[in-house]
Short mmCIF file of C-alpha atoms and ligand atoms in Angstrom, two decimals:
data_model
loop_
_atom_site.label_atom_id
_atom_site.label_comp_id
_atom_site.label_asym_id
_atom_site.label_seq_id
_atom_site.Cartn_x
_atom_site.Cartn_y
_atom_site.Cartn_z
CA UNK A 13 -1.40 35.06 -15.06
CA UNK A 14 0.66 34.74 -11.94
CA UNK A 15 4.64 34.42 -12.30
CA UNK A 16 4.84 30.83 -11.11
CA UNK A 17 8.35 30.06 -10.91
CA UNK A 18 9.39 27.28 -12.93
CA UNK A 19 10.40 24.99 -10.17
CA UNK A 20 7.30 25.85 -8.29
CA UNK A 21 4.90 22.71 -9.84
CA UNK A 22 5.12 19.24 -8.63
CA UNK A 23 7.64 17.54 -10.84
CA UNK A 24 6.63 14.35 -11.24
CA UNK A 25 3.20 11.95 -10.94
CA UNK A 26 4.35 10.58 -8.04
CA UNK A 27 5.40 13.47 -6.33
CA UNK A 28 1.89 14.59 -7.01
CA UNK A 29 0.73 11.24 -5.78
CA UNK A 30 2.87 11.40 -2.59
CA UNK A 31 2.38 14.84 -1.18
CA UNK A 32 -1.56 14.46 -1.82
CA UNK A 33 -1.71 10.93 -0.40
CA UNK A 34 0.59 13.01 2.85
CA UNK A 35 -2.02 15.38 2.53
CA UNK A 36 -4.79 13.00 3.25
CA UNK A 37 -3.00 10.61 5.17
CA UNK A 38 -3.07 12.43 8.74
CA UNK A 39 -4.42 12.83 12.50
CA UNK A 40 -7.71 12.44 10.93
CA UNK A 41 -6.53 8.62 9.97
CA UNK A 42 -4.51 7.77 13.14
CA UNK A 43 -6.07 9.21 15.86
CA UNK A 44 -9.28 10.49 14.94
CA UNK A 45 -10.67 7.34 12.78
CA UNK A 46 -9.76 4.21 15.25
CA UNK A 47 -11.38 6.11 18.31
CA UNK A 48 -14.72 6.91 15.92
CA UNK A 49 -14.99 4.31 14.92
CA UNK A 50 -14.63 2.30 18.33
CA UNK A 51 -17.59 4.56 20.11
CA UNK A 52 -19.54 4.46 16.51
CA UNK A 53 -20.27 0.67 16.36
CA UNK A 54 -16.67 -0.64 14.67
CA UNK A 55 -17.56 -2.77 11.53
CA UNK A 56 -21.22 -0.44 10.90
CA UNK A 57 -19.17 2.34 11.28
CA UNK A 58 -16.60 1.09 8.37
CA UNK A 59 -19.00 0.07 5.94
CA UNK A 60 -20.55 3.25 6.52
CA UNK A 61 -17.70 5.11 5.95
CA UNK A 62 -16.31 2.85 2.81
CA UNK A 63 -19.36 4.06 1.12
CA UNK A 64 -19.18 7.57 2.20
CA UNK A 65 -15.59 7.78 0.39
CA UNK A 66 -16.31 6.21 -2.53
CA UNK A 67 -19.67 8.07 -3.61
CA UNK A 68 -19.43 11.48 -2.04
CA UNK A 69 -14.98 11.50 -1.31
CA UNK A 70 -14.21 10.41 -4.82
CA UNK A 71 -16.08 12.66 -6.65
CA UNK A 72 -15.56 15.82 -4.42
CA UNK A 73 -11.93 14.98 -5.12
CA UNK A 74 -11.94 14.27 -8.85
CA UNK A 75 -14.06 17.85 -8.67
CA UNK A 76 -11.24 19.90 -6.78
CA UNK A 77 -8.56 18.53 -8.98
CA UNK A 78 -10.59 18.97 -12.32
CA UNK A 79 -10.53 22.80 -10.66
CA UNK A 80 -7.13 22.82 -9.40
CA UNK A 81 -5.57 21.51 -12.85
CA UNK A 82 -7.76 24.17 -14.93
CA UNK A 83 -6.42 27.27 -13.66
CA UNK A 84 -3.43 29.05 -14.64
CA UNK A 85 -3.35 30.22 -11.07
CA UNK A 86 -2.66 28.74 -8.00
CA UNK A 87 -4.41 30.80 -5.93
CA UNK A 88 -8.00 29.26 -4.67
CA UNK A 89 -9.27 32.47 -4.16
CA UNK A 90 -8.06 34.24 -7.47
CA UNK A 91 -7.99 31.45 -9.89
CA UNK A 92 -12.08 31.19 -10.32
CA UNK A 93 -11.61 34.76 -12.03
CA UNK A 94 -9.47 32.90 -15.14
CA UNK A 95 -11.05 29.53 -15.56
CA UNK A 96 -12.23 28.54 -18.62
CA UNK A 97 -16.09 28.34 -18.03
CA UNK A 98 -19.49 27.76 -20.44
CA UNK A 99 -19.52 30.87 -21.77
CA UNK A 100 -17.45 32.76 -20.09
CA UNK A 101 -19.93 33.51 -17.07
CA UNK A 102 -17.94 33.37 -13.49
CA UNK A 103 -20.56 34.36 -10.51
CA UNK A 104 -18.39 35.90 -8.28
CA UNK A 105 -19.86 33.31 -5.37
CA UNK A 106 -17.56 30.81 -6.48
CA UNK A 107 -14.96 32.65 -5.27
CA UNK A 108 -15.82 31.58 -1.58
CA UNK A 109 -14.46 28.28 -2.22
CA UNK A 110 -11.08 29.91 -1.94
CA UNK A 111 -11.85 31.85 0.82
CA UNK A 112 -14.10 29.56 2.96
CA UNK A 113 -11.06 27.00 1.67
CA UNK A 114 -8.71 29.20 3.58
CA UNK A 115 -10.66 30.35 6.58
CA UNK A 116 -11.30 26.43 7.20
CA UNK A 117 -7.33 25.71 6.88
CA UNK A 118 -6.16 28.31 9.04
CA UNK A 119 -9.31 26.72 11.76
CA UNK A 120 -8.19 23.31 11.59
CA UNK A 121 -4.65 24.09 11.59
CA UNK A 122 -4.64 25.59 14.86
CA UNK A 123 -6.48 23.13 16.40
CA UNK A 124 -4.81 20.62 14.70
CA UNK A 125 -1.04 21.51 15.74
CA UNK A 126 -2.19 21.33 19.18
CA UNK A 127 -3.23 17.99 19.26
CA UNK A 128 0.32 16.58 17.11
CA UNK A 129 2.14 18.83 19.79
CA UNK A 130 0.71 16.81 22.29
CA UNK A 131 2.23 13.19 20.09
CA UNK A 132 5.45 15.24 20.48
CA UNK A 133 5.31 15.22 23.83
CA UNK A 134 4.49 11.63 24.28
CA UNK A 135 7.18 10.95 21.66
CA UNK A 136 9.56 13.02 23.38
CA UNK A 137 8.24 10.92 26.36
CA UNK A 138 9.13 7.64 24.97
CA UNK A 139 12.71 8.71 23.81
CA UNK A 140 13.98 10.19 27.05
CA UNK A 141 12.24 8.06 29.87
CA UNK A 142 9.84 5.66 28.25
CA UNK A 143 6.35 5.10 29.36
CA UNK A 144 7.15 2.71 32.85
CA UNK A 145 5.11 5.40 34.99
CA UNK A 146 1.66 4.36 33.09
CA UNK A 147 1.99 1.19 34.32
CA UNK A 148 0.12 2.30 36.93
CA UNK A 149 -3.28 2.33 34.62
CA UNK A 150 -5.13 4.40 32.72
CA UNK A 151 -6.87 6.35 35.57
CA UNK A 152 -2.78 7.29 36.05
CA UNK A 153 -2.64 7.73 32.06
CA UNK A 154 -6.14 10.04 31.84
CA UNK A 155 -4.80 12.01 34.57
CA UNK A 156 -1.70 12.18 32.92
CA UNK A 157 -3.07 13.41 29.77
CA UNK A 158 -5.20 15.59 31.27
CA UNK A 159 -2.73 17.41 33.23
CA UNK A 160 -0.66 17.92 29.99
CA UNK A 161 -3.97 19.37 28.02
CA UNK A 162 -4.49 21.89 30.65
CA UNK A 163 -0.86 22.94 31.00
CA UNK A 164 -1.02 26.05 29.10
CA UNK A 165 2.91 26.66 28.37
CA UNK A 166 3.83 23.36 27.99
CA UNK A 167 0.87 22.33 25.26
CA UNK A 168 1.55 25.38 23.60
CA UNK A 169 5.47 25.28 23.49
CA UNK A 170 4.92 21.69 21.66
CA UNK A 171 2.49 22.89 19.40
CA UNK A 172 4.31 26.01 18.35
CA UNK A 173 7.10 23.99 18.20
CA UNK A 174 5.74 21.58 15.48
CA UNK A 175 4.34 24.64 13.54
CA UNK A 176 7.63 25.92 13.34
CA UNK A 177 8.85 22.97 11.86
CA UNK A 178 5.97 22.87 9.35
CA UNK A 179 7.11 26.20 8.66
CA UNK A 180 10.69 25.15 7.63
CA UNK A 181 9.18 22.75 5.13
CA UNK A 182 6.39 25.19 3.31
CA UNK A 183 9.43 27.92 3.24
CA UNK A 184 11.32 25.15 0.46
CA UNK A 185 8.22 25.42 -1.52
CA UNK A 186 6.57 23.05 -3.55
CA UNK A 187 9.11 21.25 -5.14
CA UNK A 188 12.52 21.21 -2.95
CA UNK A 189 9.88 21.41 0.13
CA UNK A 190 6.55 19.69 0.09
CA UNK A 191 7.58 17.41 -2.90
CA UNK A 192 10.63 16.25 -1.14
CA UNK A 193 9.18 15.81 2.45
CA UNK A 194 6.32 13.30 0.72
CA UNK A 195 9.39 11.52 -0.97
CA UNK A 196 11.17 10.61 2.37
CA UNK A 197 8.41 10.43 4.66
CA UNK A 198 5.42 8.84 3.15
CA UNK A 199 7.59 5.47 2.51
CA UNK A 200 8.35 6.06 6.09
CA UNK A 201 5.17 6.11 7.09
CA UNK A 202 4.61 3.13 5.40
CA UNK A 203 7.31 0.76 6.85
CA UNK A 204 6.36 2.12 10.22
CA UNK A 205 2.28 1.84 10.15
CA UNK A 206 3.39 -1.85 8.97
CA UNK A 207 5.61 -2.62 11.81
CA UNK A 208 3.04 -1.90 14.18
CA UNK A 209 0.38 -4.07 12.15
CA UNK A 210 3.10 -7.25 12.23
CA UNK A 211 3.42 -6.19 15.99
CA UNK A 212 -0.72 -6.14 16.47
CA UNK A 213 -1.22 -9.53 14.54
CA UNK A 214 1.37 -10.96 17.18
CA UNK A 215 -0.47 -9.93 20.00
CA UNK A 216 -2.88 -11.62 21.57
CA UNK A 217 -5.69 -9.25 20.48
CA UNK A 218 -5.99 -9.98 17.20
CA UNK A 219 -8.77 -11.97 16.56
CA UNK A 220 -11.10 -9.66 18.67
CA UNK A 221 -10.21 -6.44 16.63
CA UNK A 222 -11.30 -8.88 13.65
CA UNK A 223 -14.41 -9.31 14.86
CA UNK A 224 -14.81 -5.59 16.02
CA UNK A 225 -13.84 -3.89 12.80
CA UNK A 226 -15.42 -6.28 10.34
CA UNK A 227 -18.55 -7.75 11.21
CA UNK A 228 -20.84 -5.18 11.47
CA UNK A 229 -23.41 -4.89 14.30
CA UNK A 230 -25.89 -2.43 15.71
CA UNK A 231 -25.07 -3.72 19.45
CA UNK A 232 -21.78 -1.52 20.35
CA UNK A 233 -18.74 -3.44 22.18
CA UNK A 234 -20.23 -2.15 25.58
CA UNK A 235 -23.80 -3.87 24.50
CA UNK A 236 -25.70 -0.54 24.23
CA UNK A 237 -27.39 0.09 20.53
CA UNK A 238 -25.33 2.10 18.03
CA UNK A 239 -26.95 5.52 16.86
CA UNK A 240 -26.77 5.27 13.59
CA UNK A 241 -27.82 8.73 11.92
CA UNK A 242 -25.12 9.86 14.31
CA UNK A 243 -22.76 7.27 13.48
CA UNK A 244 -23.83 8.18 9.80
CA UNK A 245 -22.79 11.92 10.21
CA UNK A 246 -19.90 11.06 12.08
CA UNK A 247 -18.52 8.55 9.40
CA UNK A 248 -19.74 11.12 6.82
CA UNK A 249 -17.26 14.10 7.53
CA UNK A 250 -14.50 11.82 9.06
CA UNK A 251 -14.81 10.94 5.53
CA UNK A 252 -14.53 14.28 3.49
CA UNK A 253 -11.46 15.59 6.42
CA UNK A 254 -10.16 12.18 6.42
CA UNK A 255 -9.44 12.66 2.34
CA UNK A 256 -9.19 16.77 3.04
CA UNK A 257 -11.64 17.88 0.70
CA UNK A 258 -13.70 21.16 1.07
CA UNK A 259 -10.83 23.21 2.37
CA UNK A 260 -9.50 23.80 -1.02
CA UNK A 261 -6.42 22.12 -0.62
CA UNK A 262 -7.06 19.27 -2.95
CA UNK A 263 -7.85 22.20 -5.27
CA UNK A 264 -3.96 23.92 -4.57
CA UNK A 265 -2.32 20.60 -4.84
CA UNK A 266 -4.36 20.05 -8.59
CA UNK A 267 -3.22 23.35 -9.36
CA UNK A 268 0.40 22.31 -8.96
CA UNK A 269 -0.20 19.30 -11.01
CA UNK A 270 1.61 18.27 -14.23
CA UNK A 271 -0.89 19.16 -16.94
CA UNK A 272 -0.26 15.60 -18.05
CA UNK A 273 -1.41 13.84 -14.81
CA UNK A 274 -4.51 11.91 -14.58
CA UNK A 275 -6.96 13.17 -11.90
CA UNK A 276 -8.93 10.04 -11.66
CA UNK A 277 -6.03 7.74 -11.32
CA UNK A 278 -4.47 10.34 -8.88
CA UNK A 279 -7.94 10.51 -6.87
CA UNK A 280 -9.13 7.08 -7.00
CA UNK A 281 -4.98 6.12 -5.54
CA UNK A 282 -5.40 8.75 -2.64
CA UNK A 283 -9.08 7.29 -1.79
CA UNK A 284 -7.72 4.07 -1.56
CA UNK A 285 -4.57 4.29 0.20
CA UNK A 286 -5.81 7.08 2.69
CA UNK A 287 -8.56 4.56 3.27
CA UNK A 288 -6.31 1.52 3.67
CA UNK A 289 -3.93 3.77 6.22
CA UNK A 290 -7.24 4.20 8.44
CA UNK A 291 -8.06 0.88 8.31
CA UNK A 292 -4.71 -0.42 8.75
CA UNK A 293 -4.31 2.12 11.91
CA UNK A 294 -7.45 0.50 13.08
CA UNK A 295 -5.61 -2.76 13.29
CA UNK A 296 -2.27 -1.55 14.60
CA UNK A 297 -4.26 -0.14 17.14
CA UNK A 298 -7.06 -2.31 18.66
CA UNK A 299 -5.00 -5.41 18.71
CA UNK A 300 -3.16 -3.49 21.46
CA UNK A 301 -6.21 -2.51 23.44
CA UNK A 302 -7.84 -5.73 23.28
CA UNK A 303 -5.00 -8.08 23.97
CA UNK A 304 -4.85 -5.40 27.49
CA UNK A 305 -8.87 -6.05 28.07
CA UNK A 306 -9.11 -1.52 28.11
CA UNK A 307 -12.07 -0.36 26.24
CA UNK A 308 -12.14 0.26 22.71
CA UNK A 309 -14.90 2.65 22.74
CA UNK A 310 -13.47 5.38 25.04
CA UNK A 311 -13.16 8.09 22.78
CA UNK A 312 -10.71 11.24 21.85
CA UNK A 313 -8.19 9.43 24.44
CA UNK A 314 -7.83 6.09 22.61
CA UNK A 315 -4.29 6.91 21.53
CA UNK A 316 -2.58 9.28 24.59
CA UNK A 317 -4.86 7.09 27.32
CA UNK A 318 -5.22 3.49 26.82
CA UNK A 319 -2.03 3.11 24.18
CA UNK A 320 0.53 4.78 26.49
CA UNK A 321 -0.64 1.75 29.56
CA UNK A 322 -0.76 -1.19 27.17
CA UNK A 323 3.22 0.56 25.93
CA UNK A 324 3.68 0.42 29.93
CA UNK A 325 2.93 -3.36 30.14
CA UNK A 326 4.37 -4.76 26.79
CA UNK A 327 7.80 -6.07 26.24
CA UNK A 328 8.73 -3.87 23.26
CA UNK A 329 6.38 -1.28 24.20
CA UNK A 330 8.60 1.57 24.69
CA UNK A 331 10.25 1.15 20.94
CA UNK A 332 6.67 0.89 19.93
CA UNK A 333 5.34 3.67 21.47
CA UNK A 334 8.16 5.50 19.85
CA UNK A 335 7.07 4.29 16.29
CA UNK A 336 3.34 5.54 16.75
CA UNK A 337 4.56 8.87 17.68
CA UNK A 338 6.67 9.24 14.83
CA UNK A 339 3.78 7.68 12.91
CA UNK A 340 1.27 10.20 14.30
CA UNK A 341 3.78 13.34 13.90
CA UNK A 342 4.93 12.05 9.92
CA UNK A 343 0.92 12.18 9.34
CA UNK A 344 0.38 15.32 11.33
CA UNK A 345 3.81 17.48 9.33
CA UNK A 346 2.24 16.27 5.75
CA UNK A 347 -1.20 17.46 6.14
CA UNK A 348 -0.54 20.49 8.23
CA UNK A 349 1.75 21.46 5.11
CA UNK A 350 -0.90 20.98 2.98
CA UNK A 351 -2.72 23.38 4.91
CA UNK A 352 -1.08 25.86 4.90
CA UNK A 353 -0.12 25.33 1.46
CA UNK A 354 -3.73 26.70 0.52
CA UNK A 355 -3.69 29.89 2.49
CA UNK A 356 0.19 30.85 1.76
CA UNK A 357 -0.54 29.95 -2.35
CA UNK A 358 -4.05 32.08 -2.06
CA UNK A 359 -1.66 34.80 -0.60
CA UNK A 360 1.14 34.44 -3.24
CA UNK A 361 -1.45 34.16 -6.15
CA UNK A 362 -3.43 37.32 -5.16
CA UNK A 363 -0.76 39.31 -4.16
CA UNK A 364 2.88 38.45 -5.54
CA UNK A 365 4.47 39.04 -2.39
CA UNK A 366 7.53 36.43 -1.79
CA UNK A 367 6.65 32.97 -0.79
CA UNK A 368 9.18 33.34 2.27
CA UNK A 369 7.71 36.45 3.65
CA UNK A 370 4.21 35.05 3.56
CA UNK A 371 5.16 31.75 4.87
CA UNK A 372 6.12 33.94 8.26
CA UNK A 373 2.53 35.65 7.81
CA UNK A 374 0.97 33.20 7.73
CA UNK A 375 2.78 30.58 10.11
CA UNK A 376 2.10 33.88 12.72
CA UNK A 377 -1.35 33.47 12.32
CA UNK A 378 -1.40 29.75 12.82
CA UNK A 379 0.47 30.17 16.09
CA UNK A 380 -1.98 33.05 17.12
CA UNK A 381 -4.86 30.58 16.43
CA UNK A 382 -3.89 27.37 17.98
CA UNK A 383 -2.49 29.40 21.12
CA UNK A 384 -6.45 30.93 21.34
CA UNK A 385 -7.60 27.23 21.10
CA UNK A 386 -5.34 25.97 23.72
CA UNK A 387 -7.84 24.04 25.70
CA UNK A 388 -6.30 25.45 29.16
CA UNK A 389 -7.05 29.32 27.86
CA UNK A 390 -10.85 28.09 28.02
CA UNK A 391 -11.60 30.56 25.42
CA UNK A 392 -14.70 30.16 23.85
CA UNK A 393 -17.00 32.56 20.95
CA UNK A 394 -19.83 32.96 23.10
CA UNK A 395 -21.92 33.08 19.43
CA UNK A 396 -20.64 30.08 18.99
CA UNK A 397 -21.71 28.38 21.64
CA UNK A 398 -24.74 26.07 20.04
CA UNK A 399 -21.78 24.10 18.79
CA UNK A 400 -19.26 23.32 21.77
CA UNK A 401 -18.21 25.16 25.27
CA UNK A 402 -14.31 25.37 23.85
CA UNK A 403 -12.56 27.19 20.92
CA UNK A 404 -11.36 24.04 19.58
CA UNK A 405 -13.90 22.06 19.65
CA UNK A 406 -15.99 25.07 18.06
CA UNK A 407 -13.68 25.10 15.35
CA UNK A 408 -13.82 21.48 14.56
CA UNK A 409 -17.52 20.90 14.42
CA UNK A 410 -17.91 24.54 12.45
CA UNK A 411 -15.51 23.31 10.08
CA UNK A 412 -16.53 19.34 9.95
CA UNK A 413 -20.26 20.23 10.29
CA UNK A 414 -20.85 22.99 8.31
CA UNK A 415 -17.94 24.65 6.27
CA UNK A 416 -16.55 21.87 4.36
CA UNK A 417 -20.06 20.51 3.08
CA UNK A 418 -21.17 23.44 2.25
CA UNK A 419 -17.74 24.65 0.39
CA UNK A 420 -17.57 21.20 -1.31
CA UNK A 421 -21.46 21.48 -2.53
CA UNK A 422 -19.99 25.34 -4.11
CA UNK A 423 -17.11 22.93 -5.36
CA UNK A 424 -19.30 20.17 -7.31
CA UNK A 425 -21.92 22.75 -8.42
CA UNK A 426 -18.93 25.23 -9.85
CA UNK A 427 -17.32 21.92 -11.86
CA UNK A 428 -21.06 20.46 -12.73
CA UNK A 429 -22.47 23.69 -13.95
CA UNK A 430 -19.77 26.26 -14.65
CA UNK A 431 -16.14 24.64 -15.53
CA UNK A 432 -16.37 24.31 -19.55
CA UNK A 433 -17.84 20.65 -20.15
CA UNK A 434 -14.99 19.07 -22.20
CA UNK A 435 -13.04 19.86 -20.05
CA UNK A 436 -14.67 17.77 -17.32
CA UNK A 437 -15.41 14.75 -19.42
CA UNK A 438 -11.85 14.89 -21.13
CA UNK A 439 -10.80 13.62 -17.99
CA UNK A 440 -12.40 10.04 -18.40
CA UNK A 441 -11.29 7.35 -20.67
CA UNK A 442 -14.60 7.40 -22.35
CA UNK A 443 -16.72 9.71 -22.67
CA UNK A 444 -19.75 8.12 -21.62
CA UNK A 445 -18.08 7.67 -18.12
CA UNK A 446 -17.67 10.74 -18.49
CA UNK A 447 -20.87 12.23 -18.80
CA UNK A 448 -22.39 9.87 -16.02
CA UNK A 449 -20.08 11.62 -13.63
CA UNK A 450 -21.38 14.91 -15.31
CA UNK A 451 -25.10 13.73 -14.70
CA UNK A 452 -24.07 12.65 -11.02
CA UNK A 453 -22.29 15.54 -9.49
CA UNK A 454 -25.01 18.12 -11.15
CA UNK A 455 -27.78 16.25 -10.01
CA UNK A 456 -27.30 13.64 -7.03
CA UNK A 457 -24.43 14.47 -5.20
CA UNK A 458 -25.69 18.41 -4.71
CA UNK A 459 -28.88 17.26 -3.36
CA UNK A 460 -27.21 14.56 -0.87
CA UNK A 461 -24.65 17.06 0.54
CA UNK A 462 -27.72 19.65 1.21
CA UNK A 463 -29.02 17.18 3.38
CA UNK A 464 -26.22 16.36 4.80
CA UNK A 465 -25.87 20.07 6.29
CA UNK A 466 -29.10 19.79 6.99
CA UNK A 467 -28.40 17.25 9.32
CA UNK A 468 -25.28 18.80 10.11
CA UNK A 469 -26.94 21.83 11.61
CA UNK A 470 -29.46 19.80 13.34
CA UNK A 471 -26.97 18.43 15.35
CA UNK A 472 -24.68 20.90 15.80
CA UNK A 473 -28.01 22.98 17.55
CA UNK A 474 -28.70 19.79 19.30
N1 LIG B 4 -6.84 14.84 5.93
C1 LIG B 4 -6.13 15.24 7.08
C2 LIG B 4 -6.22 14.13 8.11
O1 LIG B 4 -6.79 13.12 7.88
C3 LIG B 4 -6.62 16.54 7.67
C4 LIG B 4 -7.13 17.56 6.74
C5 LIG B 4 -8.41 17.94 6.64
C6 LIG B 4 -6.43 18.30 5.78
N2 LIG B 4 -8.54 18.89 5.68
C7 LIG B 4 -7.37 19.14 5.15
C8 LIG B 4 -5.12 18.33 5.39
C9 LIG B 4 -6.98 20.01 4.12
C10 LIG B 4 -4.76 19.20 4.38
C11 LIG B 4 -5.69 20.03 3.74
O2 LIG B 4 -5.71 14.26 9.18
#
């Protein structure tokens, strides 16, 4: 049994609630889903993704938490030696999920604080000289961007910088730290991510962005087709990052649960509002980009690119671009906590060493990794090289593409075949819900996420 400390547990449902939804809620939401989904099609692409969340999200999550809330330890590497399991048998496999959980986290991490170091800079941007200079247009705005991506010392100084600050929280621990932060700054998030939707109703894009994110169509904006198995697989594990599953941390948050709480209440909340957020960002956003005729399907530079000229040109665009920064860098702290929450609690769990001196471990190895992925080192693992020509973008389709289907599939087979069954179909209000989930993530969802790594690997050798 590990020596918990009292105050280390989430203390109340919607602290739970709060620092999972902050978990969820993240880059993946802001920046990542509104550019995918403008190059993927727009309205195919939601669809696609609604029921990607719903049949293969929500029951990967319901699975981590069942996992999480089960063990006595909250360690996702050590806690598959204690849970209570059909008799008794524990293949020592399962343990990967913890450890394929943490190698993920500490790989998307490092990319991950790059990319929020580089909102800090545009935030820090809009706060000290606002963004007149990209009035110039977005050729002046890629250049811009792409001058600040190659920059080693500067990119890294930001990114260190936020991880350092990520640090500060995770050092509080769960309840004065990551509780507390979801308290203050998930409302926040809220009343800013609203602002900006009031702001994009206003504007004179509105009615375009309409008819981009909701009716579907296989013709993209740009009149070529849409791909979609490729928009399929894209929507498919912007889903399961988007909701951070298969990197165990849905599994350390469940594990610092209230054994009251309700996981499928908790889960099916966090699917929904991580889901709105997205599709709320995608109308905060594209409103903007329309109403300034630049093109919705550019890509990764959506955000830094065509949002900093249309800030350039509006009236209020320099308080606004000061409210998506903050909105991007509240969603970037959350999740990036959550993290590391998984590797510093598999640390703590396995080894008892204090939670202060790991969070330093740990936060060094963070700063190690996103320093190697730095775009402007040009590192790359040349046996990695089937997947992308840059250490971060290895790491992210590795990690989208391969790690977290395959740990999730490890996570729905563990829960469908080795958690103890009552304990799975206690969950449910009846039991023959209940045993229809059973029935589903033993026998459906298994053979849908082998074929989506199947596909996964296809393209990633492609
Ligand atoms: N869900 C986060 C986002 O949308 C990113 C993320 C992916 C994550 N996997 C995670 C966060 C695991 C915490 C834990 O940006």
């Amino acid at each position: 049994m590990s020596k918990m400390k009292k105050n280390d547990f989430f203390k109340s449902q919607l602290g739970v609630v709060l620092a999972a939804a902050g978990s969820a809620v993240g880059l993946g939401n802001l920046w990542a889903f509104p550019y995918k989904a403008g190059a993927n099609g727009g309205g195919i692409f939601i669809l696609m993704y609604l029921f990607f969340a719903l049949c293969l999200g929500l029951p990967v999550m319901i699975s981590e938490f069942i996992i999480g809330k089960n063990a006595s330890n909250s360690s996702s590497i050590r806690m598959f030696d204690r849970i209570p399991t059909e008799n008794e048998k524990r293949p020592v496999f399962f343990k990967s999920i913890g450890i394929l959980g943490c190698i993920s986290s500490i790989m998307v991490a490092s990319f991950y604080a790059i990319i929020a170091g580089w909102s800090f800079e545009y935030l820090l941007m809009g706060i000290t000289e606002g963004y007149s200079a990209f009035a110039q247009g977005p050729e002046y705005a890629s250049v811009y961007f792409g001058s600040l991506v190659t920059n080693f010392e500067l990119s890294t100084i930001y990114g260190v910088t936020f991880i350092v600050l990520t640090l500060c929280i995770s050092f509080f621990g769960i309840n004065a730290g990551i509780e507390k932060m979801s308290k203050v700054l998930m409302p926040l998030l809220v009343v800013i991510l609203i602002l900006l939707l009031v702001n994009g109703v206003l504007s004179g894009g509105f009615a375009k962005t309409v008819n981009f994110l909701i009716f579907p169509s296989l013709t993209s904006f740009d009149g070529t087709k849409v791909n979609i198995a490729s928009a399929a697989l894209t929507a498919m594990s912007q889903a399961f990052f988007s909701l951070s599953l298969g990197m165990a941390g849905m599994i350390t948050y469940g594990s610092y649960m209230p054994k009251e709480s309700n996981v499928i209440s908790t889960s099916l909340k966090i699917v929904t509002f991580d889901t709105l957020v997205a599709f709320l960002a995608g109308f905060a956003i594209f409103p903007i980009v329309f109403a300034q005729g630049l093109d919705p399907a550019q890509g990764t530079g959506l955000v830094f690119n065509s949002l900093t000229v249309c800030f350039a040109n509006l009236k209020l665009g320099r308080l606004l671009g000061i409210l998506t920064f903050s909105l991007l860098l509240i969603a970037a702290i959350t999740s990036l906590v959550s993290m590391l929450e998984t590797v510093i609690s598999a640390v703590i769990g396995g080894t008892k060493i204090e939670r202060k001196g790991v969070v330093v471990v740990i936060g060094l190895f963070v700063i190690l990794g996103s320093v190697l992925c730095q775009p402007a080192l040009g590192l790359s693992a040349s046996f990695l090289e089937f997947a992308a020509d840059n250490l971060m973008d290895q790491f992210d389709q590795l990690t989208m593409n391969m790690f977290i289907p395959f740990t999730s599939l490890l996570t729905v087979l563990f829960v469908g075949f080795r958690i103890r069954k009552d304990l799975v179909i206690s969950e449910f209000r009846s039991q023959s819900l209940g045993n229809k989930f059973y029935f589903y993530i033993r026998f459906v969802l298994p053979i849908i996420l082998c074929f989506v790594m199947f596909i996964g690997l296809k393209d990633l050798f492609t």
